[in-house]
Amino acid sequence: MGSKKTLVKNGLLFSLAPFIPKVVSVFLLPIMTKYLTATDYGIAGTISAYSQSIGALSTLGLAVVLMNSFYKDPENYRGTWKRIYGFLNCWMIVYAMLQSLILFFCIPEEAQANKWWIIILTNITTVFFGPTAQIGSAYFTYTKQSVPVVWRSVVAALITMFSTFYLVVYMKTGYMGWYIGGFIGTLFSNATYWPVVNLKLGLRPSYKFSIPELKHSLSVSVPTIPHYYTTYMMEGSGRMVLDQYSVPQERIGQLSISQNIGDMYQVGVTGINQAVSPYFMSFIRNKEWRKYTILAYMFIAIVFSSAFLMSIWSKEIFGLLLSNKTLASAYPYAIVYIMAFCYRPMYVVSTNFNFYFEKTKQLLYITFTSGVSAISFYFLFTPFWGIWAFLIGHYIACLYMGYSGFFYSCYRKNAPLKLHPLIFMGIQILITIVAFTTVEYIFIKVGLTVVLISCMIPVLLRMRRLKVGSIN
């Protein structure tokens, strides 16, 4: 029962705590959008796209080695972590140089005056404290201590938000407010991990690398780089393609604000994902398939219902949050973008087995294929459909990434589960169509909201009666 309470507490903290700064930002956004233009959002979105192009290389995928050593070698994982920590400290210097080179050549013409400041602010916290934050966050997550991770992320987000608000509204810095505010918040978050990791936990970096061990670690982690790079290929590359096809920064800004608001939903899903992942891994290790299935169904139900509700009310959300009419008119983009992320629980449920059994090369067929198909779609159809080419390509790629893992050998050989992925894919497509076609009709939306909430309450209560208590 104690572990069940820990699951509930971690789930609530990881998923709801990030909404504290989001709720505050809701009240600030109508003011900020008076001082920011669609072009400002376009500049930030475009620079972010180029910066993210190498984001997957920042840790070389070594997070999977941290996780596996913790669960599979609990007596000796600390030594492995220290060596990875030391290696990442060295690697971050190379990574920062590479990122600086890309930004130097790719920052839009509208932001050339601040090019060097953007490069410096983007890199400095990564070089000095990036690996420390990675180690600290991993330790607290795997030991199921949500509070140390959550309070840092919440406080850092609030610092970032209020710093940005002051810079944009009072200092009239425009898009540069995001970079300066982001630097201040990230510096706080990452730096506060240093005394905990190095002094309290004693996980000081070791620079005595064992070449055979490093080769083995990289043989497991490097195949996951395309897996993590998929996020860029599916999202960031779309804005890059739009920029390459000379789509106006104002239009890219509309897409960026849609993604920013959609990220409020994604933050919650990521938080729940972070909370339930250790339990999924424990259930795989102990072969507790009934518990695994119950938790999977709960994850799916929460994500599908929350995405649908946010999508059908997106017009009202945009009208409430955005003072700029050009930005507020972009709500249809958000519907397709948000509903695409319904893939996430199905993806997590299937690929947990790839991570646990270290079949990471097979992830290439799932994730990298999704990314390649997405970016190919963008290049082929952007000249004809503009921003809609990004949204449709992104949605199709998400469907493949979320549901294809159930049909690969790692899952089929190791998971005696019956989750009916094709049925859930059909449900996702159906509710996306319903959300897109009913967004303009207030009475239908009210009715759908009442019906959905009325259905979800007894379903969740029934799940609880039926064995949620067995998740311990």
PDB file of N, CA and C in Angstrom, residues 23-58:
ATOM      1  N   VAL A  23       0.084  27.745 -14.858  1.00  0.00           N
ATOM      2  CA  VAL A  23      -1.110  28.498 -14.456  1.00  0.00           C
ATOM      3  C   VAL A  23      -0.763  29.971 -14.281  1.00  0.00           C
ATOM      4  N   VAL A  24       0.396  30.239 -13.667  1.00  0.00           N
ATOM      5  CA  VAL A  24       0.822  31.624 -13.508  1.00  0.00           C
ATOM      6  C   VAL A  24       1.028  32.277 -14.874  1.00  0.00           C
ATOM      7  N   SER A  25       1.622  31.514 -15.793  1.00  0.00           N
ATOM      8  CA  SER A  25       1.877  32.061 -17.123  1.00  0.00           C
ATOM      9  C   SER A  25       0.586  32.374 -17.865  1.00  0.00           C
ATOM     10  N   VAL A  26      -0.488  31.657 -17.515  1.00  0.00           N
ATOM     11  CA  VAL A  26      -1.784  31.919 -18.131  1.00  0.00           C
ATOM     12  C   VAL A  26      -2.215  33.363 -17.871  1.00  0.00           C
ATOM     13  N   PHE A  27      -1.941  33.833 -16.660  1.00  0.00           N
ATOM     14  CA  PHE A  27      -2.334  35.195 -16.299  1.00  0.00           C
ATOM     15  C   PHE A  27      -1.366  36.238 -16.873  1.00  0.00           C
ATOM     16  N   LEU A  28      -0.149  35.816 -17.168  1.00  0.00           N
ATOM     17  CA  LEU A  28       0.840  36.754 -17.713  1.00  0.00           C
ATOM     18  C   LEU A  28       0.804  36.832 -19.237  1.00  0.00           C
ATOM     19  N   LEU A  29       0.371  35.743 -19.868  1.00  0.00           N
ATOM     20  CA  LEU A  29       0.422  35.677 -21.327  1.00  0.00           C
ATOM     21  C   LEU A  29      -0.391  36.770 -22.020  1.00  0.00           C
ATOM     22  N   PRO A  30      -1.609  37.092 -21.553  1.00  0.00           N
ATOM     23  CA  PRO A  30      -2.344  38.176 -22.227  1.00  0.00           C
ATOM     24  C   PRO A  30      -1.600  39.510 -22.210  1.00  0.00           C
ATOM     25  N   ILE A  31      -0.803  39.734 -21.156  1.00  0.00           N
ATOM     26  CA  ILE A  31      -0.019  40.973 -21.088  1.00  0.00           C
ATOM     27  C   ILE A  31       1.190  40.878 -21.998  1.00  0.00           C
ATOM     28  N   MET A  32       1.894  39.734 -21.948  1.00  0.00           N
ATOM     29  CA  MET A  32       3.122  39.586 -22.733  1.00  0.00           C
ATOM     30  C   MET A  32       2.854  39.659 -24.228  1.00  0.00           C
ATOM     31  N   THR A  33       1.727  39.097 -24.669  1.00  0.00           N
ATOM     32  CA  THR A  33       1.466  39.094 -26.107  1.00  0.00           C
ATOM     33  C   THR A  33       1.159  40.482 -26.654  1.00  0.00           C
ATOM     34  N   LYS A  34       0.976  41.470 -25.749  1.00  0.00           N
ATOM     35  CA  LYS A  34       0.865  42.863 -26.209  1.00  0.00           C
ATOM     36  C   LYS A  34       2.220  43.403 -26.639  1.00  0.00           C
ATOM     37  N   TYR A  35       3.293  42.785 -26.113  1.00  0.00           N
ATOM     38  CA  TYR A  35       4.643  43.276 -26.384  1.00  0.00           C
ATOM     39  C   TYR A  35       5.440  42.332 -27.283  1.00  0.00           C
ATOM     40  N   LEU A  36       4.824  41.218 -27.670  1.00  0.00           N
ATOM     41  CA  LEU A  36       5.484  40.257 -28.548  1.00  0.00           C
ATOM     42  C   LEU A  36       4.671  40.090 -29.823  1.00  0.00           C
ATOM     43  N   THR A  37       5.353  39.952 -30.926  1.00  0.00           N
ATOM     44  CA  THR A  37       4.683  39.771 -32.211  1.00  0.00           C
ATOM     45  C   THR A  37       4.805  38.322 -32.667  1.00  0.00           C
ATOM     46  N   ALA A  38       4.048  37.991 -33.704  1.00  0.00           N
ATOM     47  CA  ALA A  38       4.176  36.657 -34.291  1.00  0.00           C
ATOM     48  C   ALA A  38       5.589  36.449 -34.824  1.00  0.00           C
ATOM     49  N   THR A  39       6.225  37.536 -35.273  1.00  0.00           N
ATOM     50  CA  THR A  39       7.607  37.439 -35.759  1.00  0.00           C
ATOM     51  C   THR A  39       8.557  37.069 -34.628  1.00  0.00           C
ATOM     52  N   ASP A  40       8.351  37.634 -33.423  1.00  0.00           N
ATOM     53  CA  ASP A  40       9.164  37.254 -32.266  1.00  0.00           C
ATOM     54  C   ASP A  40       9.059  35.755 -32.004  1.00  0.00           C
ATOM     55  N   TYR A  41       7.830  35.237 -32.024  1.00  0.00           N
ATOM     56  CA  TYR A  41       7.634  33.796 -31.818  1.00  0.00           C
ATOM     57  C   TYR A  41       8.272  32.996 -32.945  1.00  0.00           C
ATOM     58  N   GLY A  42       8.212  33.544 -34.158  1.00  0.00           N
ATOM     59  CA  GLY A  42       8.829  32.862 -35.290  1.00  0.00           C
ATOM     60  C   GLY A  42      10.339  32.777 -35.168  1.00  0.00           C
ATOM     61  N   ILE A  43      10.973  33.870 -34.736  1.00  0.00           N
ATOM     62  CA  ILE A  43      12.426  33.877 -34.551  1.00  0.00           C
ATOM     63  C   ILE A  43      12.837  32.840 -33.509  1.00  0.00           C
ATOM     64  N   ALA A  44      12.155  32.867 -32.356  1.00  0.00           N
ATOM     65  CA  ALA A  44      12.486  31.927 -31.281  1.00  0.00           C
ATOM     66  C   ALA A  44      12.259  30.492 -31.731  1.00  0.00           C
ATOM     67  N   GLY A  45      11.160  30.251 -32.446  1.00  0.00           N
ATOM     68  CA  GLY A  45      10.861  28.899 -32.911  1.00  0.00           C
ATOM     69  C   GLY A  45      11.875  28.405 -33.923  1.00  0.00           C
ATOM     70  N   THR A  46      12.306  29.277 -34.808  1.00  0.00           N
ATOM     71  CA  THR A  46      13.283  28.890 -35.829  1.00  0.00           C
ATOM     72  C   THR A  46      14.639  28.593 -35.205  1.00  0.00           C
ATOM     73  N   ILE A  47      15.096  29.454 -34.298  1.00  0.00           N
ATOM     74  CA  ILE A  47      16.384  29.217 -33.628  1.00  0.00           C
ATOM     75  C   ILE A  47      16.324  27.928 -32.820  1.00  0.00           C
ATOM     76  N   SER A  48      15.213  27.710 -32.145  1.00  0.00           N
ATOM     77  CA  SER A  48      15.038  26.479 -31.381  1.00  0.00           C
ATOM     78  C   SER A  48      15.132  25.253 -32.277  1.00  0.00           C
ATOM     79  N   ALA A  49      14.555  25.347 -33.480  1.00  0.00           N
ATOM     80  CA  ALA A  49      14.595  24.219 -34.418  1.00  0.00           C
ATOM     81  C   ALA A  49      16.033  23.859 -34.783  1.00  0.00           C
ATOM     82  N   TYR A  50      16.860  24.870 -35.077  1.00  0.00           N
ATOM     83  CA  TYR A  50      18.252  24.592 -35.430  1.00  0.00           C
ATOM     84  C   TYR A  50      19.052  24.101 -34.218  1.00  0.00           C
ATOM     85  N   SER A  51      18.776  24.654 -33.051  1.00  0.00           N
ATOM     86  CA  SER A  51      19.476  24.218 -31.842  1.00  0.00           C
ATOM     87  C   SER A  51      19.149  22.773 -31.504  1.00  0.00           C
ATOM     88  N   GLN A  52      17.881  22.408 -31.674  1.00  0.00           N
ATOM     89  CA  GLN A  52      17.445  21.046 -31.364  1.00  0.00           C
ATOM     90  C   GLN A  52      17.980  20.017 -32.353  1.00  0.00           C
ATOM     91  N   SER A  53      18.524  20.493 -33.475  1.00  0.00           N
ATOM     92  CA  SER A  53      18.985  19.560 -34.505  1.00  0.00           C
ATOM     93  C   SER A  53      20.077  18.634 -33.995  1.00  0.00           C
ATOM     94  N   ILE A  54      20.797  19.041 -32.944  1.00  0.00           N
ATOM     95  CA  ILE A  54      21.818  18.159 -32.364  1.00  0.00           C
ATOM     96  C   ILE A  54      21.531  17.861 -30.902  1.00  0.00           C
ATOM     97  N   GLY A  55      20.326  18.219 -30.424  1.00  0.00           N
ATOM     98  CA  GLY A  55      20.011  18.030 -29.007  1.00  0.00           C
ATOM     99  C   GLY A  55      20.154  16.602 -28.535  1.00  0.00           C
ATOM    100  N   ALA A  56      19.868  15.646 -29.414  1.00  0.00           N
ATOM    101  CA  ALA A  56      19.956  14.234 -29.023  1.00  0.00           C
ATOM    102  C   ALA A  56      21.383  13.797 -28.742  1.00  0.00           C
ATOM    103  N   LEU A  57      22.369  14.582 -29.211  1.00  0.00           N
ATOM    104  CA  LEU A  57      23.770  14.239 -28.976  1.00  0.00           C
ATOM    105  C   LEU A  57      24.271  14.722 -27.621  1.00  0.00           C
ATOM    106  N   SER A  58      23.464  15.487 -26.905  1.00  0.00           N
ATOM    107  CA  SER A  58      23.954  16.112 -25.671  1.00  0.00           C
ATOM    108  C   SER A  58      24.410  15.099 -24.638  1.00  0.00           C
TER     109      SER A  58
END
